[in-house]
Every structure is written in C-alpha cells, then in structure tokens.
PDB file of C-alpha atoms in Angstrom:
ATOM      1  CA  LYS A 148       0.000   0.096  -0.060  1.00 81.00           C
ATOM      2  CA  THR A 149       3.080   2.549   0.804  1.00 81.00           C
ATOM      3  CA  LYS A 150       5.314   1.060  -2.085  1.00 78.00           C
ATOM      4  CA  GLY A 151       5.905  -0.532  -6.011  1.00 78.00           C
ATOM      5  CA  SER A 152       4.204   2.597  -7.568  1.00 80.00           C
ATOM      6  CA  ILE A 153       5.130   6.225  -8.047  1.00 78.00           C
ATOM      7  CA  GLU A 154       1.723   7.730  -6.685  1.00 84.00           C
ATOM      8  CA  VAL A 155       1.047  10.641  -4.089  1.00 85.00           C
ATOM      9  CA  GLY A 156       1.236   9.734  -0.721  1.00 84.00           C
ATOM     10  CA  LYS A 157       3.562   6.705  -1.560  1.00 84.00           C
ATOM     11  CA  LEU A 158       6.778   6.038  -0.088  1.00 82.00           C
ATOM     12  CA  ALA A 159       9.754   7.032  -2.374  1.00 80.00           C
ATOM     13  CA  ASP A 160      12.900   4.933  -2.243  1.00 85.00           C
ATOM     14  CA  PHE A 161      15.502   6.459  -4.862  1.00 88.00           C
ATOM     15  CA  VAL A 162      19.310   7.514  -5.572  1.00 90.00           C
ATOM     16  CA  ILE A 163      20.634  10.555  -7.140  1.00 91.00           C
ATOM     17  CA  LEU A 164      23.066  10.305  -9.644  1.00 91.00           C
ATOM     18  CA  SER A 165      26.353  12.534 -11.001  1.00 90.00           C
ATOM     19  CA  ARG A 166      24.897  12.504 -14.221  1.00 90.00           C
ATOM     20  CA  ASP A 167      21.961  11.109 -16.688  1.00 90.00           C
ATOM     21  CA  PRO A 168      22.886   7.737 -17.199  1.00 86.00           C
ATOM     22  CA  THR A 169      21.167   7.524 -20.799  1.00 89.00           C
ATOM     23  CA  GLN A 170      23.445  10.685 -21.931  1.00 90.00           C
ATOM     24  CA  GLY A 171      26.943  10.610 -22.563  1.00 84.00           C
ATOM     25  CA  ASP A 172      29.453   7.735 -23.659  1.00 85.00           C
ATOM     26  CA  PRO A 173      27.929   4.450 -22.261  1.00 81.00           C
ATOM     27  CA  ASN A 174      31.826   3.475 -22.116  1.00 81.00           C
ATOM     28  CA  THR A 175      31.815   5.701 -19.154  1.00 82.00           C
ATOM     29  CA  ILE A 176      28.777   4.538 -17.070  1.00 81.00           C
ATOM     30  CA  ASP A 177      30.459   2.992 -14.869  1.00 77.00           C
ATOM     31  CA  ARG A 178      32.231   6.432 -13.655  1.00 80.00           C
ATOM     32  CA  ILE A 179      28.650   7.374 -12.368  1.00 85.00           C
ATOM     33  CA  LYS A 180      28.622   8.298  -8.653  1.00 85.00           C
ATOM     34  CA  VAL A 181      25.483   7.711  -6.336  1.00 89.00           C
ATOM     35  CA  THR A 182      25.620  11.156  -4.817  1.00 90.00           C
ATOM     36  CA  GLU A 183      22.866  10.680  -2.681  1.00 92.00           C
ATOM     37  CA  THR A 184      20.111   7.755  -1.496  1.00 91.00           C
ATOM     38  CA  ILE A 185      16.733   8.398   0.053  1.00 89.00           C
ATOM     39  CA  LYS A 186      15.132   5.919   1.712  1.00 87.00           C
ATOM     40  CA  GLU A 187      11.379   6.524   2.924  1.00 82.00           C
ATOM     41  CA  GLY A 188      12.099   9.815   2.763  1.00 80.00           C
ATOM     42  CA  LYS A 189      14.999  10.181   4.608  1.00 87.00           C
ATOM     43  CA  ALA A 190      18.688  10.551   3.131  1.00 90.00           C
ATOM     44  CA  ILE A 191      20.433   7.432   4.090  1.00 89.00           C
ATOM     45  CA  TYR A 192      23.498   8.332   2.633  1.00 89.00           C
ATOM     46  CA  VAL A 193      25.220  11.385   1.204  1.00 90.00           C
ATOM     47  CA  LEU A 194      28.427  11.818  -1.101  1.00 89.00           C
ATOM     48  CA  ASP A 195      30.227  14.058   0.847  1.00 89.00           C
ATOM     49  CA  ALA A 196      34.596  14.534   0.816  1.00 87.00           C
ATOM     50  CA  ALA A 197      34.996  11.646   3.052  1.00 86.00           C
ATOM     51  CA  GLU A 198      32.904   9.489   1.208  1.00 83.00           C
ATOM     52  CA  GLN A 199      34.156  10.260  -2.293  1.00 82.00           C
ATOM     53  CA  ARG A 200      37.605   9.868  -1.187  1.00 80.00           C
ATOM     54  CA  LYS A 201      36.619   6.320   0.227  1.00 78.00           C
ATOM     55  CA  ALA A 202      35.061   5.392  -3.080  1.00 73.00           C
ATOM     56  CA  GLU A 203      38.142   6.793  -5.004  1.00 75.00           C
ATOM     57  CA  LEU A 204      40.089   4.683  -3.328  1.00 71.00           C
ATOM     58  CA  MET A 205      37.893   1.500  -3.823  1.00 67.00           C
ATOM     59  CA  ILE A 206      37.997   1.633  -7.911  1.00 66.00           C
ATOM     60  CA  ARG A 207      41.326   3.051  -8.113  1.00 68.00           C
ATOM     61  CA  PRO A 208      43.417   0.383  -9.705  1.00 69.00           C
ATOM     62  CA  ASP A 209      47.040  -0.995  -8.186  1.00 68.00           C
ATOM     63  CA  ALA A 210      50.246  -1.444  -9.898  1.00 71.00           C
ATOM     64  CA  LYS A 211      48.713  -4.414 -11.692  1.00 69.00           C
ATOM     65  CA  GLY A 212      45.769  -2.926 -13.131  1.00 68.00           C
ATOM     66  CA  ASN A 213      43.226  -4.474  -9.973  1.00 66.00           C
ATOM     67  CA  ASN A 214      41.088  -2.506  -7.684  1.00 71.00           C
ATOM     68  CA  ALA A 215      39.941  -3.304  -3.763  1.00 71.00           C
ATOM     69  CA  PHE A 216      37.104  -4.741  -4.676  1.00 73.00           C
ATOM     70  CA  ALA A 217      37.610  -6.786  -7.665  1.00 74.00           C
ATOM     71  CA  ASN A 218      40.633  -8.398  -5.112  1.00 75.00           C
ATOM     72  CA  VAL A 219      37.889  -9.193  -2.766  1.00 78.00           C
ATOM     73  CA  LEU A 220      35.869 -10.919  -5.257  1.00 80.00           C
ATOM     74  CA  VAL A 221      38.890 -12.954  -6.466  1.00 78.00           C
ATOM     75  CA  ALA A 222      39.963 -13.332  -2.717  1.00 79.00           C
ATOM     76  CA  MET A 223      36.360 -14.624  -2.402  1.00 82.00           C
ATOM     77  CA  ALA A 224      36.093 -16.935  -5.143  1.00 81.00           C
ATOM     78  CA  THR A 225      39.384 -18.359  -4.040  1.00 78.00           C
ATOM     79  CA  GLN A 226      38.205 -19.202  -0.723  1.00 79.00           C
ATOM     80  CA  ARG A 227      35.200 -20.624  -2.464  1.00 79.00           C
ATOM     81  CA  GLU A 228      37.268 -22.943  -4.291  1.00 76.00           C
ATOM     82  CA  LEU A 229      39.714 -23.722  -1.317  1.00 76.00           C
ATOM     83  CA  ASP A 230      36.490 -24.912   0.820  1.00 78.00           C
ATOM     84  CA  GLY A 231      35.483 -27.551  -1.924  1.00 75.00           C
ATOM     85  CA  ALA A 232      38.850 -29.354  -1.651  1.00 74.00           C
ATOM     86  CA  SER A 233      38.575 -32.475   0.353  1.00 76.00           C
ATOM     87  CA  THR A 234      42.032 -32.449   2.145  1.00 78.00           C
ATOM     88  CA  ASP A 235      44.271 -30.132   3.863  1.00 78.00           C
ATOM     89  CA  TRP A 236      47.247 -31.259   0.988  1.00 72.00           C
ATOM     90  CA  GLN A 237      44.677 -30.087  -1.857  1.00 73.00           C
ATOM     91  CA  ARG A 238      44.184 -27.109   0.033  1.00 72.00           C
ATOM     92  CA  THR A 239      47.367 -26.112   0.474  1.00 78.00           C
ATOM     93  CA  ALA A 240      48.431 -27.153  -2.846  1.00 77.00           C
ATOM     94  CA  MET A 241      45.471 -25.050  -4.298  1.00 74.00           C
ATOM     95  CA  ALA A 242      46.189 -21.946  -1.937  1.00 73.00           C
ATOM     96  CA  ARG A 243      49.598 -22.099  -3.421  1.00 73.00           C
ATOM     97  CA  PHE A 244      48.628 -22.164  -7.013  1.00 75.00           C
ATOM     98  CA  MET A 245      45.718 -20.109  -6.659  1.00 70.00           C
ATOM     99  CA  THR A 246      46.865 -17.194  -5.140  1.00 66.00           C
ATOM    100  CA  GLY A 247      49.384 -16.816  -7.474  1.00 67.00           C
ATOM    101  CA  ALA A 248      47.103 -17.304 -10.934  1.00 69.00           C
ATOM    102  CA  ARG A 249      45.794 -14.798 -12.721  1.00 69.00           C
ATOM    103  CA  HIS A 250      42.099 -14.916 -12.577  1.00 64.00           C
ATOM    104  CA  ASP A 251      39.662 -13.982 -15.189  1.00 66.00           C
ATOM    105  CA  PRO A 252      36.758 -11.844 -13.968  1.00 63.00           C
ATOM    106  CA  ALA A 253      34.365 -14.654 -15.143  1.00 68.00           C
ATOM    107  CA  CYS A 254      35.675 -16.578 -12.064  1.00 71.00           C
ATOM    108  CA  VAL A 255      33.369 -14.184  -9.784  1.00 75.00           C
ATOM    109  CA  THR A 256      30.323 -14.661 -11.121  1.00 79.00           C
ATOM    110  CA  SER A 257      29.245 -16.970  -8.675  1.00 80.00           C
ATOM    111  CA  VAL A 258      30.501 -14.681  -5.582  1.00 83.00           C
ATOM    112  CA  MET A 259      28.515 -11.861  -7.104  1.00 82.00           C
ATOM    113  CA  SER A 260      25.618 -13.618  -7.588  1.00 84.00           C
ATOM    114  CA  ASP A 261      25.715 -14.854  -3.787  1.00 83.00           C
ATOM    115  CA  LEU A 262      26.176 -10.956  -2.745  1.00 84.00           C
ATOM    116  CA  VAL A 263      22.814 -10.082  -4.535  1.00 84.00           C
ATOM    117  CA  ALA A 264      21.196 -12.715  -3.355  1.00 86.00           C
ATOM    118  CA  ALA A 265      21.857 -12.021   0.075  1.00 85.00           C
ATOM    119  CA  MET A 266      21.334  -8.315   0.110  1.00 83.00           C
ATOM    120  CA  THR A 267      17.838  -8.856  -2.151  1.00 83.00           C
ATOM    121  CA  ALA A 268      16.819 -11.195   0.617  1.00 80.00           C
ATOM    122  CA  GLY A 269      17.975  -8.665   2.932  1.00 65.00           C
ATOM    123  CA  ALA A 270      15.996  -6.043   1.495  1.00 57.00           C
ATOM    124  CA  THR A 271      12.965  -8.221   1.167  1.00 57.00           C
ATOM    125  CA  ALA A 272      12.918  -9.150   4.920  1.00 55.00           C
ATOM    126  CA  GLN A 273      13.121  -5.466   5.715  1.00 52.00           C
ATOM    127  CA  GLN A 274       9.925  -4.808   3.901  1.00 51.00           C
TER     128      GLN A 274
END
C-alpha cells in the first residue's frame, strides 16, 4: 500500500546520480556516482568529501590494474574453491597455485550472484 509505484502518498526510495546514465558515452557509465540515497523520504547516504575519497580508493587500480573491490571478489572466489577441496594437502596446494594465478573476471560470477541474493533477501525481509 505504501510502495511499488510512483503515486502521491507513497514512499519514495531512490538514488540521485552524478549524471544521467542515458546521456553521454556508454563506455563511461561505470564512472557515474551515487551522490545521494533517499529511503522512505530520508537521506540515508550523501556523497560528501570523505565518502568520495573512500569510493575513489575502492575503484582506483593498483599497480597490476586491479582494484580493491575486484581483489575482494577474487579472494572470495578463491576461498570458495579452497573450501571445496577434500583434504588439507589439496587445500594447501590449491592455495599456493590459486593465489599466484591470474583470475578471469568470470571466476567471480558465482560470488557476485551470492552477494546479490544476500542483499535482495535482506531488502525483502525489511519490507
């Protein structure tokens, strides 16, 4: 009764972006920033200078071209593989190999799916 469509009297949950995603170069859409998040009429996130700095640190590539978020996803995917190994010896050998191996972005797909499922389940539980 209070959510689900844009109508007078209903709650509005939305974000304000740094630019219109339908305008400009589609190859730069990943550079659009969420500048504010409104939930049930209240600002729950505002991109201030401190938040902007944290966001830039998360996406700034390191010397190898990786960023912190990508590194976390790869570490989670690696841990998932190690957890599936049947013996301590296999886990140790796999850990040595996997921590030094270059990872394709596709290897984190299942981790991303799990994260999205966990976030949407949490959002559904709160409604």
